[in-house]
Coordinates of C-alpha atoms and ligand atoms in Angstrom, one line a residue:
M156 CA 172.0 30.4 115.6
T157 CA 171.7 34.0 116.8
A158 CA 170.4 36.4 114.2
R159 CA 172.9 38.7 112.6
R160 CA 172.5 42.4 113.3
I161 CA 172.7 44.5 110.2
L162 CA 172.8 48.3 110.5
T163 CA 172.0 49.9 107.2
V164 CA 173.2 53.6 106.9
F165 CA 172.1 56.1 104.3
G166 CA 171.1 59.7 103.8
T167 CA 170.1 60.7 100.3
R168 CA 167.4 60.0 97.7
P169 CA 169.4 57.7 95.5
E170 CA 170.8 55.6 98.5
A171 CA 167.2 55.2 99.8
I172 CA 166.0 54.0 96.3
K173 CA 168.9 51.6 95.9
L174 CA 168.6 50.2 99.5
F175 CA 164.9 49.7 100.0
P176 CA 164.9 46.4 98.0
L177 CA 167.6 45.1 100.4
L178 CA 165.7 46.4 103.5
H179 CA 162.5 44.7 102.2
A180 CA 164.4 41.4 101.8
L181 CA 166.1 41.7 105.2
E182 CA 162.8 42.5 107.0
G183 CA 161.2 39.2 106.3
D184 CA 164.3 37.0 107.0
A185 CA 164.6 35.4 110.4
R186 CA 168.4 35.2 110.0
F187 CA 168.7 38.9 110.5
V188 CA 167.9 41.7 112.8
S189 CA 167.7 44.7 110.5
R190 CA 168.2 48.2 111.9
V191 CA 168.1 51.4 109.9
C192 CA 169.9 54.7 110.5
V193 CA 169.3 57.7 108.2
S194 CA 171.6 60.7 108.4
A195 CA 169.0 62.7 106.6
Q196 CA 171.8 64.4 104.6
H197 CA 168.7 65.0 102.4
R198 CA 165.4 65.7 104.1
D199 CA 162.4 66.1 101.8
M200 CA 163.9 64.0 99.0
L201 CA 164.8 61.2 101.4
D202 CA 161.4 61.2 103.1
Q203 CA 159.7 60.9 99.7
V204 CA 161.4 57.5 99.2
L205 CA 161.0 56.3 102.8
G206 CA 157.2 57.0 102.5
I207 CA 156.7 55.1 99.3
A208 CA 158.9 52.2 100.3
G209 CA 157.4 52.0 103.8
I210 CA 160.8 52.3 105.6
A211 CA 160.6 53.6 109.2
P212 CA 164.2 54.3 110.4
D213 CA 165.3 53.4 113.9
H214 CA 167.7 56.3 114.0
D215 CA 167.3 59.7 112.3
L216 CA 170.2 62.1 112.7
D217 CA 168.4 64.9 110.9
L218 CA 171.6 66.4 109.7
M219 CA 170.6 68.4 106.6
R220 CA 171.4 72.1 106.7
P221 CA 170.7 74.6 103.9
D222 CA 173.6 74.7 101.4
Q223 CA 175.7 72.5 103.5
S224 CA 179.5 72.3 103.0
L225 CA 181.2 69.0 102.5
D226 CA 183.5 69.5 105.5
A227 CA 180.8 70.5 108.1
L228 CA 178.5 67.7 106.8
S229 CA 181.2 65.0 106.9
A230 CA 182.3 66.0 110.5
A231 CA 178.7 65.9 111.7
L232 CA 178.1 62.6 110.0
L233 CA 181.2 60.9 111.5
T234 CA 180.3 61.9 115.1
G235 CA 176.6 61.1 114.7
L236 CA 177.1 57.7 113.0
G237 CA 179.8 56.7 115.5
R238 CA 177.3 57.1 118.3
V239 CA 174.7 55.0 116.6
I240 CA 177.2 52.3 115.8
D241 CA 178.2 52.3 119.5
A242 CA 174.6 51.9 120.6
E243 CA 173.7 49.2 118.0
R244 CA 176.9 47.1 118.0
P245 CA 175.9 45.6 114.6
D246 CA 177.7 42.6 113.0
W247 CA 177.7 44.4 109.7
V248 CA 177.3 48.1 108.6
V249 CA 175.8 48.3 105.1
V250 CA 176.4 51.5 103.0
Q251 CA 175.5 52.2 99.4
G252 CA 177.3 54.1 96.6
D253 CA 179.4 57.2 97.1
T254 CA 177.8 59.9 99.1
A255 CA 179.2 61.7 102.2
T256 CA 176.9 59.6 104.3
A257 CA 178.2 56.3 102.8
M258 CA 181.8 57.4 103.2
A259 CA 181.4 58.5 106.8
G260 CA 179.3 55.4 107.6
A261 CA 182.1 53.2 106.4
L262 CA 184.8 55.2 108.2
A263 CA 182.8 55.3 111.5
A264 CA 182.3 51.5 111.2
Y265 CA 186.0 51.0 110.6
Y266 CA 186.8 53.1 113.7
H267 CA 184.5 50.8 115.7
K268 CA 186.0 47.7 114.1
I269 CA 182.7 46.6 112.5
P270 CA 182.9 45.1 109.0
V271 CA 181.4 47.1 106.2
A272 CA 179.4 45.8 103.2
H273 CA 179.4 48.1 100.2
V274 CA 176.5 48.0 97.9
E275 CA 177.3 49.3 94.4
A276 CA 181.0 48.8 94.8
G277 CA 183.8 49.3 92.3
L278 CA 182.4 52.2 90.2
R279 CA 185.3 54.3 89.0
S280 CA 185.5 57.3 86.6
G281 CA 189.3 57.4 87.1
D282 CA 189.2 61.2 87.8
I283 CA 188.9 62.4 91.4
H284 CA 187.4 65.7 90.3
H285 CA 184.6 64.2 88.1
P286 CA 182.3 63.4 89.8
W287 CA 183.4 65.4 92.9
P288 CA 183.6 64.3 95.6
E289 CA 182.0 60.9 94.8
E290 CA 185.1 59.3 93.2
V291 CA 187.1 59.7 96.4
N292 CA 184.2 58.7 98.6
R293 CA 183.9 55.4 96.9
K294 CA 187.6 54.8 96.9
I295 CA 187.7 55.3 100.6
I296 CA 184.8 52.9 101.1
G297 CA 186.5 50.4 98.8
T298 CA 189.6 50.5 101.0
I299 CA 187.6 49.7 104.1
A300 CA 184.8 47.3 103.0
A301 CA 185.0 43.6 103.8
L302 CA 182.2 42.7 101.3
H303 CA 182.0 44.4 97.9
A304 CA 178.7 44.0 96.1
A305 CA 179.7 45.0 92.6
P306 CA 176.9 45.7 90.2
T307 CA 178.7 44.5 87.1
E308 CA 181.8 42.6 86.0
T309 CA 183.4 45.9 85.0
A310 CA 183.0 47.2 88.5
A311 CA 184.4 43.9 90.0
E312 CA 187.4 44.2 87.7
A313 CA 188.1 47.8 88.8
L314 CA 188.3 46.5 92.4
R315 CA 190.7 43.7 91.5
R316 CA 192.9 46.2 89.7
E317 CA 193.1 48.0 93.1
N318 CA 194.2 44.8 94.8
V319 CA 191.0 44.3 96.7
A320 CA 191.0 40.6 97.9
P321 CA 189.1 38.7 95.1
A322 CA 187.2 36.6 97.6
T323 CA 185.5 39.7 99.0
I324 CA 184.2 40.8 95.5
H325 CA 180.8 39.6 94.3
V326 CA 178.9 40.6 91.1
T327 CA 175.3 41.0 92.3
G328 CA 173.7 43.4 89.8
N329 CA 172.6 46.9 90.8
T330 CA 169.6 47.0 93.3
V331 CA 168.3 50.1 91.3
I332 CA 166.8 47.6 88.8
D333 CA 165.1 45.8 91.7
A334 CA 163.7 49.1 92.9
L335 CA 162.5 50.2 89.4
H336 CA 160.7 46.8 88.9
W337 CA 159.1 47.1 92.3
I338 CA 157.9 50.7 91.7
V339 CA 156.6 50.0 88.2
A340 CA 154.6 47.0 89.5
K341 CA 153.2 49.0 92.4
S342 CA 152.2 51.9 90.1
E343 CA 150.5 49.5 87.7
A344 CA 148.5 48.1 90.6
Q345 CA 147.7 51.6 92.0
P346 CA 147.5 54.1 89.0
A347 CA 146.7 56.9 91.4
L348 CA 150.3 56.8 92.4
V349 CA 151.3 58.3 89.1
S350 CA 148.3 60.5 88.3
G351 CA 150.1 63.7 89.3
L352 CA 151.7 64.2 85.9
A353 CA 148.4 64.1 84.0
E354 CA 148.0 67.9 83.8
L355 CA 151.5 68.3 82.3
E356 CA 150.9 65.4 80.0
A357 CA 147.8 67.1 78.7
R358 CA 149.5 70.5 78.4
F359 CA 152.3 69.0 76.3
A360 CA 150.1 66.5 74.3
G361 CA 151.6 66.0 70.7
K362 CA 155.1 67.2 71.7
R363 CA 158.1 65.0 72.4
I364 CA 159.0 65.1 76.0
I365 CA 162.6 65.4 77.2
G366 CA 163.1 64.5 80.9
L367 CA 165.9 66.4 82.5
T368 CA 167.8 66.3 85.8
S369 CA 170.9 68.0 87.0
H370 CA 172.6 68.4 90.3
R371 CA 176.4 67.7 90.2
R372 CA 178.5 69.8 92.5
E373 CA 181.4 70.0 89.9
S374 CA 178.9 71.7 87.5
F375 CA 177.8 74.5 89.8
G376 CA 178.2 77.9 88.2
E377 CA 179.4 77.7 84.6
G378 CA 178.3 74.1 83.9
M379 CA 174.8 74.7 85.2
R380 CA 174.5 77.9 83.2
A381 CA 175.5 76.1 80.1
I382 CA 172.9 73.4 80.7
A383 CA 170.3 76.1 81.2
Q384 CA 171.3 77.7 77.9
A385 CA 171.0 74.4 76.1
V386 CA 167.5 73.8 77.5
K387 CA 166.5 77.3 76.3
R388 CA 167.5 76.4 72.8
I389 CA 166.0 72.9 72.8
A390 CA 162.7 74.2 74.2
A391 CA 162.5 76.9 71.4
R392 CA 161.4 74.0 69.1
P393 CA 157.6 73.8 69.0
D394 CA 157.6 70.0 68.8
V395 CA 159.4 69.6 72.1
A396 CA 158.7 70.0 75.8
V397 CA 161.2 69.7 78.6
I398 CA 160.1 68.4 82.0
F399 CA 162.7 69.3 84.6
P400 CA 162.1 68.2 88.3
V401 CA 164.6 70.6 89.9
H402 CA 166.9 69.3 92.6
L403 CA 166.4 71.1 96.0
N404 CA 170.1 72.1 96.1
P405 CA 169.9 76.0 96.1
N406 CA 173.0 76.1 93.8
V407 CA 170.9 74.3 91.2
R408 CA 167.6 76.1 91.8
A409 CA 168.9 79.7 91.7
I410 CA 170.4 79.3 88.2
M411 CA 167.5 77.2 86.7
Q412 CA 164.8 79.5 88.1
A413 CA 166.6 82.6 86.8
E414 CA 167.3 81.2 83.4
L415 CA 164.2 79.0 82.6
A416 CA 161.2 80.1 84.6
G417 CA 158.2 81.1 82.5
L418 CA 159.3 79.5 79.2
D419 CA 156.4 78.0 77.3
N420 CA 157.9 74.5 76.6
V421 CA 159.7 74.1 79.9
A422 CA 158.1 72.8 83.1
L423 CA 160.3 73.5 86.1
I424 CA 158.7 71.3 88.8
E425 CA 159.5 70.1 92.3
P426 CA 161.4 66.8 92.7
L427 CA 159.1 64.0 91.8
D428 CA 158.5 61.0 94.1
Y429 CA 159.8 57.8 92.7
P430 CA 156.6 56.5 91.1
H431 CA 156.2 59.8 89.2
F432 CA 159.8 59.9 88.2
A433 CA 159.4 56.4 86.7
R434 CA 156.4 57.7 84.9
L435 CA 158.5 60.6 83.5
L436 CA 161.0 58.1 82.3
A437 CA 158.2 56.2 80.6
I438 CA 156.7 59.2 78.7
S439 CA 160.0 60.8 77.7
T440 CA 161.5 60.4 74.3
L441 CA 165.0 60.8 75.8
M442 CA 166.7 61.8 79.0
L443 CA 169.2 64.6 79.6
T444 CA 170.9 64.1 82.9
D445 CA 174.0 64.1 85.0
S446 CA 172.5 61.7 87.5
G447 CA 174.1 58.3 88.3
G448 CA 170.8 56.5 89.0
V449 CA 169.1 57.8 85.9
Q450 CA 171.9 56.5 83.7
E451 CA 171.0 53.0 85.0
E452 CA 167.2 53.2 84.9
A453 CA 166.8 54.8 81.5
P454 CA 168.4 51.8 79.5
A455 CA 166.2 49.4 81.4
L456 CA 163.2 51.3 79.9
G457 CA 164.8 51.7 76.5
K458 CA 165.2 55.4 76.8
P459 CA 168.4 57.1 75.2
V460 CA 170.4 59.0 77.8
L461 CA 172.6 62.0 77.0
V462 CA 174.9 62.3 80.0
M463 CA 175.8 65.9 80.8
R464 CA 179.2 65.1 82.4
E465 CA 182.8 64.8 81.4
T466 CA 183.3 61.3 82.6
T467 CA 181.1 58.4 83.8
E468 CA 181.7 55.6 86.2
R469 CA 178.9 53.7 84.5
P470 CA 180.6 52.9 81.1
E471 CA 178.2 49.9 80.6
G472 CA 175.4 52.2 79.2
V473 CA 177.9 53.9 76.8
A474 CA 179.3 50.5 75.7
A475 CA 175.9 49.2 75.0
G476 CA 175.0 52.3 72.9
T477 CA 172.1 53.6 75.0
A478 CA 174.0 56.3 76.8
K479 CA 176.3 59.0 75.4
L480 CA 178.6 61.4 77.2
V481 CA 178.0 65.0 76.0
G482 CA 179.7 67.1 78.7
T483 CA 178.4 70.5 79.8
D484 CA 179.0 72.4 76.6
A485 CA 175.7 74.0 75.5
E486 CA 176.5 73.6 71.7
R487 CA 177.2 69.9 72.1
I488 CA 174.1 69.2 74.3
V489 CA 171.9 70.9 71.7
A490 CA 173.5 69.2 68.7
E491 CA 173.3 65.7 70.2
T492 CA 169.7 66.3 71.3
F493 CA 168.6 67.5 67.9
R494 CA 170.4 64.6 66.3
L495 CA 168.2 62.2 68.3
L496 CA 165.1 64.2 67.6
D497 CA 165.7 64.5 63.8
D498 CA 167.6 61.4 62.8
E499 CA 165.3 58.3 63.2
A500 CA 168.2 55.8 62.7
A501 CA 170.3 57.5 65.3
Y502 CA 167.4 57.4 67.7
A503 CA 166.5 53.8 67.0
A504 CA 170.2 52.8 67.6
M505 CA 170.0 54.2 71.1
A506 CA 166.4 53.3 72.1
R507 CA 166.9 49.7 73.0
A508 CA 165.7 48.3 76.3
H509 CA 168.4 46.3 78.0
N510 CA 169.8 45.8 81.4
P511 CA 173.6 46.1 81.6
F512 CA 173.2 47.0 85.3
G513 CA 171.2 44.1 86.7
D514 CA 168.4 41.6 86.4
G515 CA 166.2 42.9 89.3
R516 CA 167.4 40.2 91.7
A517 CA 170.4 41.9 93.2
A518 CA 169.0 42.4 96.8
G519 CA 168.4 38.7 97.2
R520 CA 172.0 37.9 96.3
I521 CA 173.3 40.5 98.7
V522 CA 171.2 39.1 101.5
E523 CA 172.8 35.6 100.9
L524 CA 176.2 37.1 101.0
L525 CA 175.4 38.8 104.4
A526 CA 174.1 35.5 105.7
D527 CA 177.2 33.5 104.6
Ligands
UD1_689 C1 174.2 64.5 97.3 C2 175.4 63.6 97.2 C3 175.6 63.2 95.7 C4 174.3 62.5 95.2 C5 173.2 63.5 95.4 C6 171.9 62.8 95.0 C7 177.4 64.1 98.6 C8 178.6 64.9 98.8 N1 176.6 64.4 97.5 O1 174.4 65.7 96.6 O2 176.6 62.2 95.7 O3 174.5 62.3 93.8 O4 173.1 63.8 96.8 O5 170.8 63.8 94.9 O6 177.1 63.2 99.4 N2 168.5 70.0 99.9 C9 167.2 70.2 100.4 N3 166.4 69.2 100.6 C10 166.7 67.9 100.3 C11 167.9 67.7 99.8 C12 168.8 68.7 99.6 O7 166.9 71.4 100.7 O8 165.8 67.1 100.5 C13 169.4 71.1 99.7 C14 170.0 71.6 101.0 O9 170.2 73.0 100.9 C15 171.4 70.9 101.1 C16 171.8 70.9 99.6 O10 170.6 70.6 98.9 O11 172.3 71.5 101.9 C17 172.9 69.9 99.3 O12 172.6 68.6 99.7 P1 173.8 67.5 99.7 O13 173.3 66.2 100.2 O14 175.0 68.1 100.5 O15 174.3 67.5 98.3 P2 173.6 67.0 96.9 O16 174.1 68.0 95.9 O17 172.2 66.8 97.1
UDP690 N1 164.6 60.6 91.1 C1 163.3 60.8 91.6 N2 162.7 62.0 91.5 C2 163.3 63.0 90.8 C3 164.6 62.8 90.2 C4 165.2 61.6 90.4 O1 162.8 59.9 92.3 O2 162.7 64.1 90.7 C5 165.2 59.3 91.3 C6 165.7 58.6 90.0 O3 164.8 57.7 89.5 C7 167.0 57.8 90.5 C8 167.5 58.7 91.6 O4 166.4 59.5 92.0 O5 166.7 56.6 91.0 C9 168.7 59.5 91.2 O6 169.0 60.4 92.2 P1 169.9 61.6 91.9 O7 170.0 62.0 90.5 O8 169.5 62.7 92.9 O9 171.3 61.1 92.4 P2 172.5 60.3 91.8 O10 171.9 59.0 91.2 O11 173.1 61.1 90.7 O12 173.4 60.0 92.9

């Protein structure tokens, strides 16, 4: 039997994290020829993951531009990815999640009549403006894909409700849990991989650490300013320190630097590589975030997550009681954070390790689906 040609396309940090377990699994499997195309919609933040996971792309479109617009980025993606698909003639194009790269990868594959496999299929918030533009990106991919790897039964059900052919929907778990297990094991074997936080850990010894990330486009401006105001008030407590690896998007950095630089109990730091971010999760009392991936990782480590968004396409964490939607209102963020810090019972109810998003074996299941 001739080996199947799989072209995996991605461009940002979270896609790279969630696809490296699949790429590792494909690499050692004689049933496949695995080819990798990165759009480099992200540059530094993507390269951080490629380095640690040992992924060497076959194609690198190097598309990132400072403060890129969605339209210019999408146009460049479609043209560039179309050329790569033409050159590779794969049997499958694999995309992950809901970024501009994933959407354009699926659309380009469709234009070239190549079937698309969608990893992390079926997430829906039900609101095309929250998160923006991700909800529409994943609906476009859902319309095109011939294979839907849904992380959970809830996601599979969302696809069925949209009349996606049931035989093409498979519940596989989310590969982010595979990635997290891999990185934690690697860091345990090589402690030097996570030694970079030692200085901050010593500076904040005796304080409770809050890990924070924020980057959503729909929160630029007012939402980001409210998050910064909340951080200021939380960090005014002497028993707390906030560690905030700031996303490289200039719309995030400008506000956070202006509002938070120089505060005693706030560490504004550069984006952490994946081992160090997993370490931050481990040492944090709770996470404040608007990230998709962090909503999935934190419950796996038993860390309560306050989600600074109006909606979530990951209701499993909320249903299980380890995540709570708090929006981008400063008062509410502060009140919910203080509640977790001051009410032991409320904290204990949320700090429960469990894995609604997967068992760490999603990549193997997806490989078998691609082989079938
Ligand atoms: C993108 C995805 C979003 C995902 C997020 C993960 C889209 C439309 N958005 O949002 O779904 O949740 O990634 O982080 O696909 N930048 C750098 N260096 C980097 C990365 C970004 O300087 O390594 C700066 C650049 O100025 C770039 C800007 O950030 O133009 C925005 O990057 P972009 O990928 O368009 O959007 P994100 O907000 O990162
Ligand atoms: N992450 C990281 N370093 C950081 C912040 C996040 O490695 O400084 C990881 C995190 O563990 C998760 C992923 O990046 O797996 C989430 O990426 P992001 O929040 O940028 O995107 P989203 O998940 O919201 O699409």
